[in-house]
PDB file of C-alpha atoms in Angstrom:
ATOM      1  CA  MET A1466     203.206-172.329  -0.852  1.00 74.00           C
ATOM      2  CA  LEU A1467     206.598-174.060  -0.473  1.00 79.00           C
ATOM      3  CA  ASP A1468     206.014-174.471   3.261  1.00 82.00           C
ATOM      4  CA  PHE A1469     202.650-176.073   2.537  1.00 81.00           C
ATOM      5  CA  LEU A1470     204.207-178.524   0.061  1.00 88.00           C
ATOM      6  CA  ILE A1471     206.912-179.504   2.565  1.00 92.00           C
ATOM      7  CA  PHE A1472     204.300-180.049   5.262  1.00 89.00           C
ATOM      8  CA  ALA A1473     202.063-182.019   2.870  1.00 89.00           C
ATOM      9  CA  VAL A1474     204.893-184.339   1.774  1.00 93.00           C
ATOM     10  CA  THR A1475     205.841-184.896   5.423  1.00 94.00           C
ATOM     11  CA  MET A1476     202.311-185.847   6.473  1.00 93.00           C
ATOM     12  CA  ILE A1477     201.759-187.996   3.359  1.00 93.00           C
ATOM     13  CA  SER A1478     204.959-189.916   4.105  1.00 95.00           C
ATOM     14  CA  ILE A1479     204.094-190.527   7.761  1.00 95.00           C
ATOM     15  CA  TRP A1480     200.512-191.631   7.127  1.00 94.00           C
ATOM     16  CA  SER A1481     201.618-193.745   4.151  1.00 95.00           C
ATOM     17  CA  VAL A1482     203.660-195.819   6.596  1.00 96.00           C
ATOM     18  CA  VAL A1483     200.501-196.357   8.680  1.00 95.00           C
ATOM     19  CA  ALA A1484     198.573-197.313   5.524  1.00 94.00           C
ATOM     20  CA  LEU A1485     201.330-199.766   4.552  1.00 94.00           C
ATOM     21  CA  SER A1486     201.165-201.337   8.010  1.00 94.00           C
ATOM     22  CA  LEU A1487     197.396-201.772   7.608  1.00 93.00           C
ATOM     23  CA  ASP A1488     197.894-203.144   4.096  1.00 92.00           C
ATOM     24  CA  LEU A1489     200.149-205.894   5.439  1.00 92.00           C
ATOM     25  CA  GLN A1490     197.360-206.958   7.780  1.00 89.00           C
ATOM     26  CA  PHE A1491     194.286-206.506   5.601  1.00 89.00           C
ATOM     27  CA  GLY A1492     195.540-206.433   2.016  1.00 86.00           C
ATOM     28  CA  LEU A1493     198.018-209.268   2.403  1.00 86.00           C
ATOM     29  CA  THR A1494     196.608-211.299   5.290  1.00 84.00           C
ATOM     30  CA  GLY A1495     192.907-210.435   5.356  1.00 83.00           C
ATOM     31  CA  LEU A1496     192.911-209.342   9.003  1.00 83.00           C
ATOM     32  CA  VAL A1497     190.348-206.588   9.527  1.00 85.00           C
ATOM     33  CA  ASN A1498     191.885-204.201  12.044  1.00 84.00           C
ATOM     34  CA  PHE A1499     189.670-201.273  13.020  1.00 87.00           C
ATOM     35  CA  GLY A1500     192.186-200.096  15.619  1.00 86.00           C
ATOM     36  CA  GLN A1501     195.336-199.464  13.588  1.00 87.00           C
ATOM     37  CA  ILE A1502     195.528-196.034  15.164  1.00 92.00           C
ATOM     38  CA  LEU A1503     196.513-197.815  18.427  1.00 93.00           C
ATOM     39  CA  PRO A1504     200.125-198.782  17.488  1.00 94.00           C
ATOM     40  CA  PHE A1505     200.546-195.317  15.952  1.00 95.00           C
ATOM     41  CA  ALA A1506     199.384-193.762  19.231  1.00 95.00           C
ATOM     42  CA  LEU A1507     201.546-196.101  21.335  1.00 95.00           C
ATOM     43  CA  GLY A1508     204.568-195.062  19.304  1.00 95.00           C
ATOM     44  CA  ALA A1509     203.742-191.369  19.709  1.00 95.00           C
ATOM     45  CA  TYR A1510     203.178-191.738  23.440  1.00 95.00           C
ATOM     46  CA  GLY A1511     206.645-193.261  23.935  1.00 94.00           C
ATOM     47  CA  PRO A1512     208.399-189.887  23.424  1.00 94.00           C
ATOM     48  CA  ALA A1513     205.516-188.111  25.175  1.00 94.00           C
ATOM     49  CA  ILE A1514     205.821-190.193  28.342  1.00 94.00           C
ATOM     50  CA  ALA A1515     209.612-189.888  28.230  1.00 94.00           C
ATOM     51  CA  ALA A1516     209.363-186.097  27.908  1.00 92.00           C
ATOM     52  CA  ALA A1517     206.794-185.827  30.699  1.00 91.00           C
ATOM     53  CA  HIS A1518     208.961-187.824  33.123  1.00 92.00           C
ATOM     54  CA  GLY A1519     212.420-186.520  32.243  1.00 88.00           C
ATOM     55  CA  PHE A1520     213.758-189.407  30.153  1.00 91.00           C
ATOM     56  CA  SER A1521     215.968-188.951  27.092  1.00 91.00           C
ATOM     57  CA  LEU A1522     214.911-188.885  23.435  1.00 90.00           C
ATOM     58  CA  GLU A1523     216.459-192.316  22.796  1.00 91.00           C
ATOM     59  CA  GLU A1524     214.620-193.803  25.768  1.00 93.00           C
ATOM     60  CA  GLY A1525     211.391-192.348  24.405  1.00 92.00           C
ATOM     61  CA  ILE A1526     211.934-194.036  21.031  1.00 94.00           C
ATOM     62  CA  VAL A1527     212.640-197.395  22.655  1.00 95.00           C
ATOM     63  CA  LEU A1528     209.619-196.947  24.933  1.00 95.00           C
ATOM     64  CA  GLY A1529     207.367-196.279  21.925  1.00 93.00           C
ATOM     65  CA  LEU A1530     208.509-199.467  20.185  1.00 95.00           C
ATOM     66  CA  VAL A1531     208.204-201.547  23.369  1.00 95.00           C
ATOM     67  CA  LEU A1532     204.704-200.204  24.026  1.00 94.00           C
ATOM     68  CA  ALA A1533     203.630-201.069  20.473  1.00 92.00           C
ATOM     69  CA  ALA A1534     205.058-204.593  20.649  1.00 91.00           C
ATOM     70  CA  ALA A1535     203.507-205.198  24.072  1.00 91.00           C
ATOM     71  CA  GLY A1536     200.185-203.762  22.909  1.00 88.00           C
ATOM     72  CA  GLY A1537     200.232-206.041  19.871  1.00 85.00           C
ATOM     73  CA  LEU A1538     200.783-209.099  22.051  1.00 84.00           C
ATOM     74  CA  VAL A1539     198.050-208.072  24.497  1.00 82.00           C
ATOM     75  CA  VAL A1540     195.543-207.715  21.645  1.00 80.00           C
ATOM     76  CA  LEU A1541     196.754-210.833  19.828  1.00 77.00           C
ATOM     77  CA  VAL A1542     196.416-213.297  22.718  1.00 73.00           C
ATOM     78  CA  PRO A1543     192.627-213.090  23.116  1.00 67.00           C
ATOM     79  CA  ALA A1544     192.040-212.345  19.426  1.00 62.00           C
ATOM     80  CA  GLY A1545     193.855-215.523  18.358  1.00 61.00           C
ATOM     81  CA  ARG A1546     190.903-217.570  19.590  1.00 63.00           C
ATOM     82  CA  LEU A1547     188.333-215.419  17.786  1.00 62.00           C
ATOM     83  CA  SER A1548     187.123-215.122  14.217  1.00 63.00           C
ATOM     84  CA  GLN A1549     188.224-212.154  12.135  1.00 64.00           C
ATOM     85  CA  ASP A1550     184.946-210.329  12.812  1.00 67.00           C
ATOM     86  CA  TYR A1551     185.698-210.309  16.532  1.00 75.00           C
ATOM     87  CA  TRP A1552     189.356-209.408  15.855  1.00 76.00           C
ATOM     88  CA  ALA A1553     188.094-206.208  14.232  1.00 80.00           C
ATOM     89  CA  LEU A1554     185.997-205.408  17.308  1.00 82.00           C
ATOM     90  CA  VAL A1555     188.812-206.253  19.747  1.00 83.00           C
ATOM     91  CA  SER A1556     191.262-203.977  17.921  1.00 85.00           C
ATOM     92  CA  LEU A1557     188.669-201.185  17.768  1.00 87.00           C
ATOM     93  CA  GLY A1558     187.924-201.485  21.485  1.00 88.00           C
ATOM     94  CA  ALA A1559     191.608-201.617  22.445  1.00 89.00           C
ATOM     95  CA  ALA A1560     192.340-198.397  20.552  1.00 90.00           C
ATOM     96  CA  GLU A1561     189.484-196.568  22.246  1.00 91.00           C
ATOM     97  CA  LEU A1562     190.399-197.931  25.681  1.00 91.00           C
ATOM     98  CA  PHE A1563     193.940-196.598  25.317  1.00 92.00           C
ATOM     99  CA  ARG A1564     192.704-193.179  24.205  1.00 92.00           C
ATOM    100  CA  LEU A1565     190.310-192.971  27.168  1.00 93.00           C
ATOM    101  CA  LEU A1566     193.127-194.055  29.504  1.00 93.00           C
ATOM    102  CA  MET A1567     195.288-191.190  28.242  1.00 93.00           C
ATOM    103  CA  VAL A1568     192.373-188.760  28.632  1.00 93.00           C
ATOM    104  CA  ASN A1569     191.528-189.717  32.215  1.00 93.00           C
ATOM    105  CA  VAL A1570     194.952-190.490  33.757  1.00 91.00           C
ATOM    106  CA  ALA A1571     196.736-187.172  33.489  1.00 90.00           C
ATOM    107  CA  PRO A1572     199.958-188.205  35.345  1.00 91.00           C
ATOM    108  CA  ILE A1573     200.942-190.488  32.430  1.00 91.00           C
ATOM    109  CA  ALA A1574     201.271-187.796  29.757  1.00 89.00           C
ATOM    110  CA  GLY A1575     199.178-184.750  30.564  1.00 85.00           C
ATOM    111  CA  GLY A1576     195.674-186.163  30.153  1.00 88.00           C
ATOM    112  CA  GLN A1577     193.304-184.353  27.784  1.00 89.00           C
ATOM    113  CA  ASP A1578     195.702-181.403  27.464  1.00 89.00           C
ATOM    114  CA  GLY A1579     198.526-183.627  26.209  1.00 89.00           C
ATOM    115  CA  THR A1580     202.207-182.939  26.581  1.00 91.00           C
ATOM    116  CA  ALA A1581     205.011-181.296  24.597  1.00 92.00           C
ATOM    117  CA  VAL A1582     207.671-183.397  22.871  1.00 92.00           C
ATOM    118  CA  PRO A1583     211.121-182.265  21.595  1.00 91.00           C
ATOM    119  CA  ARG A1584     210.405-181.040  18.092  1.00 91.00           C
ATOM    120  CA  VAL A1585     212.310-181.329  14.830  1.00 91.00           C
ATOM    121  CA  SER A1586     212.498-177.580  14.260  1.00 86.00           C
ATOM    122  CA  ASP A1587     213.620-177.576  10.605  1.00 92.00           C
ATOM    123  CA  PRO A1588     210.669-178.517   8.311  1.00 92.00           C
ATOM    124  CA  VAL A1589     213.019-179.718   5.563  1.00 95.00           C
ATOM    125  CA  VAL A1590     214.822-182.065   7.956  1.00 95.00           C
ATOM    126  CA  ALA A1591     211.433-183.338   9.147  1.00 94.00           C
ATOM    127  CA  MET A1592     210.384-184.002   5.560  1.00 95.00           C
ATOM    128  CA  VAL A1593     213.620-185.838   4.768  1.00 96.00           C
ATOM    129  CA  LEU A1594     213.226-188.027   7.857  1.00 96.00           C
ATOM    130  CA  ALA A1595     209.615-188.833   6.953  1.00 96.00           C
ATOM    131  CA  VAL A1596     210.445-189.685   3.327  1.00 96.00           C
ATOM    132  CA  ALA A1597     213.394-191.828   4.459  1.00 97.00           C
ATOM    133  CA  LEU A1598     211.131-193.727   6.867  1.00 97.00           C
ATOM    134  CA  LEU A1599     208.581-194.281   4.097  1.00 96.00           C
ATOM    135  CA  ALA A1600     211.261-195.555   1.699  1.00 97.00           C
ATOM    136  CA  ALA A1601     212.597-197.990   4.310  1.00 97.00           C
ATOM    137  CA  MET A1602     209.108-199.285   5.160  1.00 96.00           C
ATOM    138  CA  LEU A1603     208.258-199.658   1.459  1.00 95.00           C
ATOM    139  CA  LEU A1604     211.335-201.835   0.977  1.00 96.00           C
ATOM    140  CA  LEU A1605     210.413-203.899   4.040  1.00 95.00           C
ATOM    141  CA  ALA A1606     206.794-204.338   2.908  1.00 94.00           C
ATOM    142  CA  ARG A1607     207.919-205.294  -0.616  1.00 93.00           C
ATOM    143  CA  ARG A1608     210.366-207.829   0.815  1.00 93.00           C
ATOM    144  CA  ILE A1609     207.604-209.411   2.902  1.00 92.00           C
ATOM    145  CA  ASP A1610     205.149-209.310  -0.005  1.00 88.00           C
ATOM    146  CA  ARG A1611     207.487-211.334  -2.249  1.00 87.00           C
ATOM    147  CA  SER A1612     208.773-213.725   0.414  1.00 88.00           C
ATOM    148  CA  PRO A1613     207.488-217.234   1.256  1.00 86.00           C
ATOM    149  CA  LEU A1614     205.820-215.608   4.271  1.00 85.00           C
ATOM    150  CA  GLY A1615     203.932-213.281   1.934  1.00 86.00           C
ATOM    151  CA  ARG A1616     202.710-216.216  -0.142  1.00 85.00           C
ATOM    152  CA  LEU A1617     201.590-218.029   3.002  1.00 84.00           C
ATOM    153  CA  LEU A1618     199.715-214.948   4.160  1.00 86.00           C
ATOM    154  CA  ARG A1619     197.871-214.812   0.825  1.00 85.00           C
ATOM    155  CA  VAL A1620     196.837-218.431   1.290  1.00 82.00           C
ATOM    156  CA  LEU A1621     195.580-217.550   4.778  1.00 79.00           C
ATOM    157  CA  ARG A1622     193.622-214.662   3.330  1.00 81.00           C
ATOM    158  CA  GLU A1623     191.923-216.832   0.725  1.00 78.00           C
ATOM    159  CA  ASP A1624     191.405-220.007   2.755  1.00 74.00           C
ATOM    160  CA  GLU A1625     192.680-220.356   6.312  1.00 71.00           C
ATOM    161  CA  LEU A1626     191.644-224.033   6.439  1.00 71.00           C
ATOM    162  CA  LEU A1627     193.758-224.784   3.362  1.00 72.00           C
ATOM    163  CA  ALA A1628     196.816-223.272   5.033  1.00 69.00           C
ATOM    164  CA  ALA A1629     196.212-225.450   8.093  1.00 69.00           C
ATOM    165  CA  THR A1630     195.957-228.586   5.934  1.00 72.00           C
ATOM    166  CA  LEU A1631     199.355-227.708   4.434  1.00 70.00           C
ATOM    167  CA  GLY A1632     200.895-228.011   7.893  1.00 70.00           C
ATOM    168  CA  ARG A1633     201.122-224.258   8.505  1.00 72.00           C
ATOM    169  CA  ASN A1634     200.160-222.537  11.739  1.00 75.00           C
ATOM    170  CA  PRO A1635     197.799-219.692  10.763  1.00 75.00           C
ATOM    171  CA  PHE A1636     197.972-217.959  14.147  1.00 79.00           C
ATOM    172  CA  ARG A1637     201.780-217.899  14.181  1.00 82.00           C
ATOM    173  CA  ALA A1638     201.939-216.299  10.713  1.00 83.00           C
ATOM    174  CA  GLN A1639     199.257-213.767  11.644  1.00 82.00           C
ATOM    175  CA  ALA A1640     201.081-212.959  14.884  1.00 85.00           C
ATOM    176  CA  VAL A1641     204.361-212.299  13.049  1.00 90.00           C
ATOM    177  CA  ILE A1642     202.818-209.985  10.475  1.00 90.00           C
ATOM    178  CA  THR A1643     200.766-208.206  13.142  1.00 88.00           C
ATOM    179  CA  LEU A1644     203.842-207.451  15.253  1.00 91.00           C
ATOM    180  CA  VAL A1645     205.774-206.255  12.197  1.00 94.00           C
ATOM    181  CA  SER A1646     202.944-203.984  11.079  1.00 93.00           C
ATOM    182  CA  TRP A1647     202.442-202.601  14.599  1.00 93.00           C
ATOM    183  CA  LEU A1648     206.130-201.726  14.861  1.00 95.00           C
ATOM    184  CA  MET A1649     205.918-199.986  11.474  1.00 95.00           C
ATOM    185  CA  ALA A1650     202.978-197.899  12.682  1.00 95.00           C
ATOM    186  CA  ALA A1651     204.803-197.194  15.956  1.00 96.00           C
ATOM    187  CA  LEU A1652     207.827-195.811  14.082  1.00 96.00           C
ATOM    188  CA  ALA A1653     205.472-193.511  12.184  1.00 96.00           C
ATOM    189  CA  GLY A1654     203.937-192.434  15.497  1.00 95.00           C
ATOM    190  CA  ILE A1655     207.329-191.702  17.056  1.00 96.00           C
ATOM    191  CA  LEU A1656     208.353-189.521  14.129  1.00 96.00           C
ATOM    192  CA  TYR A1657     204.938-187.843  14.080  1.00 95.00           C
ATOM    193  CA  ALA A1658     205.326-186.884  17.752  1.00 95.00           C
ATOM    194  CA  HIS A1659     208.732-185.302  17.181  1.00 94.00           C
ATOM    195  CA  ILE A1660     207.617-183.460  14.035  1.00 94.00           C
ATOM    196  CA  VAL A1661     204.410-182.055  15.539  1.00 93.00           C
ATOM    197  CA  GLY A1662     206.068-181.486  18.926  1.00 92.00           C
ATOM    198  CA  TYR A1663     202.910-182.267  20.820  1.00 91.00           C
ATOM    199  CA  VAL A1664     200.941-185.394  21.695  1.00 94.00           C
ATOM    200  CA  ALA A1665     197.322-185.428  22.887  1.00 93.00           C
ATOM    201  CA  PRO A1666     194.517-188.045  22.880  1.00 92.00           C
ATOM    202  CA  SER A1667     192.473-186.017  20.379  1.00 89.00           C
ATOM    203  CA  SER A1668     194.984-186.959  17.648  1.00 88.00           C
ATOM    204  CA  PHE A1669     194.229-190.673  17.945  1.00 90.00           C
ATOM    205  CA  THR A1670     190.491-191.103  17.595  1.00 86.00           C
ATOM    206  CA  VAL A1671     188.659-193.836  15.731  1.00 82.00           C
ATOM    207  CA  GLY A1672     188.128-191.284  12.955  1.00 82.00           C
ATOM    208  CA  GLU A1673     191.851-191.381  12.193  1.00 85.00           C
ATOM    209  CA  THR A1674     191.655-195.151  11.638  1.00 85.00           C
ATOM    210  CA  PHE A1675     188.705-194.525   9.334  1.00 84.00           C
ATOM    211  CA  ILE A1676     190.802-192.084   7.297  1.00 87.00           C
ATOM    212  CA  VAL A1677     193.584-194.665   6.934  1.00 90.00           C
ATOM    213  CA  TRP A1678     191.020-197.238   5.789  1.00 90.00           C
ATOM    214  CA  THR A1679     189.685-194.749   3.223  1.00 88.00           C
ATOM    215  CA  ALA A1680     193.189-194.280   1.820  1.00 90.00           C
ATOM    216  CA  LEU A1681     193.785-198.019   1.607  1.00 90.00           C
ATOM    217  CA  ILE A1682     190.456-198.846  -0.056  1.00 89.00           C
ATOM    218  CA  LEU A1683     190.828-195.940  -2.475  1.00 88.00           C
ATOM    219  CA  GLY A1684     194.369-196.865  -3.493  1.00 89.00           C
ATOM    220  CA  GLY A1685     193.742-200.606  -3.615  1.00 88.00           C
ATOM    221  CA  ALA A1686     194.131-203.153  -0.803  1.00 87.00           C
ATOM    222  CA  GLY A1687     197.050-205.494  -1.432  1.00 85.00           C
ATOM    223  CA  SER A1688     198.923-202.893  -3.496  1.00 88.00           C
ATOM    224  CA  LEU A1689     201.885-201.063  -1.947  1.00 91.00           C
ATOM    225  CA  VAL A1690     201.697-198.316  -4.572  1.00 91.00           C
ATOM    226  CA  GLY A1691     197.968-198.046  -3.982  1.00 90.00           C
ATOM    227  CA  ALA A1692     198.480-197.530  -0.239  1.00 91.00           C
ATOM    228  CA  VAL A1693     200.811-194.591  -0.868  1.00 93.00           C
ATOM    229  CA  VAL A1694     198.725-193.016  -3.661  1.00 92.00           C
ATOM    230  CA  GLY A1695     195.505-193.388  -1.648  1.00 91.00           C
ATOM    231  CA  THR A1696     197.156-191.787   1.376  1.00 92.00           C
ATOM    232  CA  ALA A1697     198.463-188.915  -0.747  1.00 92.00           C
ATOM    233  CA  PHE A1698     194.963-188.211  -2.064  1.00 88.00           C
ATOM    234  CA  VAL A1699     193.340-188.338   1.368  1.00 87.00           C
ATOM    235  CA  GLN A1700     196.045-186.306   3.104  1.00 86.00           C
ATOM    236  CA  ILE A1701     195.933-183.567   0.469  1.00 85.00           C
ATOM    237  CA  ILE A1702     192.217-183.236   1.206  1.00 80.00           C
ATOM    238  CA  SER A1703     192.970-183.166   4.955  1.00 78.00           C
ATOM    239  CA  VAL A1704     195.771-180.619   4.962  1.00 75.00           C
ATOM    240  CA  SER A1705     193.989-178.323   2.501  1.00 73.00           C
ATOM    241  CA  THR A1706     190.990-177.883   4.823  1.00 69.00           C
ATOM    242  CA  ARG A1707     192.276-174.490   5.930  1.00 66.00           C
ATOM    243  CA  PHE A1708     192.490-173.250   2.335  1.00 71.00           C
ATOM    244  CA  VAL A1709     188.943-174.466   1.611  1.00 71.00           C
ATOM    245  CA  ALA A1710     187.668-172.635   4.714  1.00 68.00           C
ATOM    246  CA  ASP A1711     189.395-169.408   3.675  1.00 72.00           C
ATOM    247  CA  TRP A1712     188.169-169.696   0.088  1.00 74.00           C
ATOM    248  CA  SER A1713     184.549-170.573   0.940  1.00 72.00           C
ATOM    249  CA  GLY A1714     184.164-168.338   3.998  1.00 73.00           C
ATOM    250  CA  LEU A1715     182.680-171.249   5.964  1.00 73.00           C
ATOM    251  CA  PRO A1716     183.745-171.841   9.598  1.00 75.00           C
ATOM    252  CA  PHE A1717     186.864-174.003   9.890  1.00 73.00           C
ATOM    253  CA  ASP A1718     185.140-176.487  12.225  1.00 74.00           C
ATOM    254  CA  LEU A1719     182.310-176.963   9.739  1.00 77.00           C
ATOM    255  CA  VAL A1720     184.720-177.588   6.870  1.00 76.00           C
ATOM    256  CA  ALA A1721     186.692-180.055   9.015  1.00 74.00           C
ATOM    257  CA  ASN A1722     183.521-181.995   9.786  1.00 75.00           C
ATOM    258  CA  LEU A1723     182.430-181.931   6.138  1.00 79.00           C
ATOM    259  CA  ARG A1724     185.796-183.501   5.327  1.00 77.00           C
ATOM    260  CA  LEU A1725     184.664-186.730   7.007  1.00 76.00           C
ATOM    261  CA  GLY A1726     181.565-186.652   4.815  1.00 80.00           C
ATOM    262  CA  VAL A1727     183.802-186.358   1.746  1.00 80.00           C
ATOM    263  CA  PHE A1728     185.788-189.400   2.865  1.00 78.00           C
ATOM    264  CA  GLY A1729     182.559-191.360   3.335  1.00 80.00           C
ATOM    265  CA  LEU A1730     181.406-190.346  -0.152  1.00 83.00           C
ATOM    266  CA  ILE A1731     184.764-191.463  -1.602  1.00 81.00           C
ATOM    267  CA  LEU A1732     184.353-194.871   0.006  1.00 78.00           C
ATOM    268  CA  VAL A1733     180.835-195.286  -1.378  1.00 83.00           C
ATOM    269  CA  LEU A1734     181.939-194.323  -4.902  1.00 85.00           C
ATOM    270  CA  VAL A1735     184.924-196.676  -4.780  1.00 82.00           C
ATOM    271  CA  PHE A1736     182.760-199.578  -3.619  1.00 79.00           C
ATOM    272  CA  LEU A1737     180.244-198.841  -6.382  1.00 84.00           C
ATOM    273  CA  PHE A1738     182.539-198.208  -9.352  1.00 84.00           C
ATOM    274  CA  ARG A1739     186.046-199.489  -8.561  1.00 82.00           C
ATOM    275  CA  ARG A1740     185.983-202.107  -5.849  1.00 80.00           C
ATOM    276  CA  GLU A1741     189.652-203.049  -6.247  1.00 82.00           C
ATOM    277  CA  GLY A1742     190.819-199.438  -5.907  1.00 83.00           C
ATOM    278  CA  LEU A1743     192.875-197.219  -8.200  1.00 84.00           C
ATOM    279  CA  PHE A1744     195.777-199.702  -8.209  1.00 85.00           C
ATOM    280  CA  PRO A1745     194.387-203.251  -7.913  1.00 82.00           C
ATOM    281  CA  GLU A1746     196.519-205.966  -6.373  1.00 78.00           C
ATOM    282  CA  ARG A1747     198.957-207.504  -8.818  1.00 74.00           C
ATOM    283  CA  LYS A1748     198.177-211.137  -9.531  1.00 71.00           C
ATOM    284  CA  VAL A1749     201.206-213.341  -8.918  1.00 67.00           C
ATOM    285  CA  THR A1750     201.826-216.736 -10.506  1.00 67.00           C
ATOM    286  CA  ILE A1751     204.051-219.042  -8.437  1.00 62.00           C
ATOM    287  CA  HIS A1752     205.659-222.073 -10.033  1.00 63.00           C
ATOM    288  CA  ALA A1753     206.500-225.170  -8.021  1.00 57.00           C
ATOM    289  CA  ALA A1754     210.220-224.727  -8.680  1.00 56.00           C
ATOM    290  CA  ASP A1755     210.235-221.172  -7.294  1.00 54.00           C
ATOM    291  CA  PRO A1756     211.789-220.788  -3.834  1.00 51.00           C
TER     292      PRO A1756
END
């Protein structure tokens, strides 16, 4: 039981960082990103590519961050000329293109079979690292949320034209927050790779982005606490699949697939009965004299 709790806290912490990165884009800025699994995957593939080609652990970490930053710029350049609806489609397509690239070009990092990565062997150490990363990213997200940049992003979310009339450059602000959020997700991906000790394309499907969205909507978009609580709820359902299969006697694959149905049902219920999530966004009043 203790091992399960350690593993659950580790996974909740890692995926909470991904949910926070999505919250900065959608909850704070209003950018609908259906491909947030992409920076997470790019981060994870940094250590994987380094391990497959004989580079060091440090070089793998740097490679993961560089890949995420470069990927963010590649997606941002064409998306900057599109409306937010098309931004969602571009991000979704980019995530799937990367996954298919990793599946079909085996020399990069093992193809469909994936590749092994140096693993953090002690589960307690892994948990401490994951919780520390979550704490650092929470502080960063809170700092952004309460900064002038955070207030500008809220204006962009409510009325992009108004922000432009105030002399602000909407694309520049969106680009900054996108790069920050992608690097946050990449850090989570790097740590995930070293904790799991294995990276394969099957871990980065569109379904994983859907799970992150479920956590964010359930907890409350625009709320940092909501992102973490929503992720905790969703991840407990995910990691307890094995126990449900043992208890019910149903095949594990069937229970895993039913899990997606449960997430869909959660989304429907939230939209029907609590549209702002369990922890709605805190309304902030800004006075003219405030910095």
